[in-house]
């Protein structure tokens, strides 16, 4: 442990850039990474504004940030697939490799998982971080640090697309055009959907989503989504529905959207329990899937970005220097509809 600079959430509503004790030496199986770029995530902002997310409460100062890319500067014993100088991005959640969930291949739902910037685990808005090499992924030369820091939110979209079990040519509906909704639409299109009907109330968000070929934006202030989906699918319904708004209202009518035998993937997390239309779901034999973060999605995400088939650069709205981190968070709190992802660059 030694004292280093970091963006620290002292308590709800109070951020500081100050020194804090953090591990700085790579042990066995670990690498030390010089952090280059960190994305500001909705969860980081939520801890800032609310001091908690569900059962996770900020009881002591915590370093924020979990969407990161950087360069390996030290390699611990036993690490063979990475070397000093490799450009990498990191998976923020580290499970117990021997847990039952991990052995089932669902390490994302391991109750023992530790996740950056989820109390009491520190995040990575600090110049260096030590991380298990097994959760550190090399970036190809044509993938920038900025794109590397987008892999974490994109992996959520990839998990949703994977859970949907998309068939080539499927029609998807994405409810909510926030950062995750757009990531889900992009992943669904990359995964074989012919089109993604993206619904939101905010036109600037829809305009950003509509930059992607295959996205059909629907402003639900102006149009009835069920009618639009029926019109576009000749009354049959969509194959896959991704609920990314987290709005309880979305669940009132979501069962009207899928075709018989279609799937609803719950991505957004409503704060309170929602009504669930069992009869309609059963009559249509609708399959329901859920998503919690991601498992085994980093390499696939990086491969799609490197291939050029997924371009996340249009989603980076603005970049701040580390010294402007608090400004970046206050900007994120504003939740401008034209902002998708704000990033902080530490290593210029
Ligand atoms: Zn995130």
Tab-separated table of N, CA, C and O in Angstrom, residues 184 225 266 297:
chain	number	residue	atom	x	y	z
A	184	UNK	N	-27.033	-2.020	-26.082
A	184	UNK	CA	-27.809	-3.241	-26.339
A	184	UNK	C	-28.221	-3.288	-27.809
A	184	UNK	O	-28.105	-4.329	-28.469
A	225	UNK	N	-45.988	2.944	-29.368
A	225	UNK	CA	-44.974	1.934	-29.698
A	225	UNK	C	-45.605	0.619	-30.159
A	225	UNK	O	-45.119	-0.002	-31.109
A	266	UNK	N	-34.865	-8.538	-19.566
A	266	UNK	CA	-34.907	-7.450	-18.591
A	266	UNK	C	-33.475	-6.980	-18.336
A	266	UNK	O	-32.658	-7.726	-17.800
A	297	UNK	N	-17.696	-11.911	-21.767
A	297	UNK	CA	-18.062	-11.034	-22.890
A	297	UNK	C	-16.930	-10.108	-23.335
A	297	UNK	O	-17.053	-9.465	-24.382
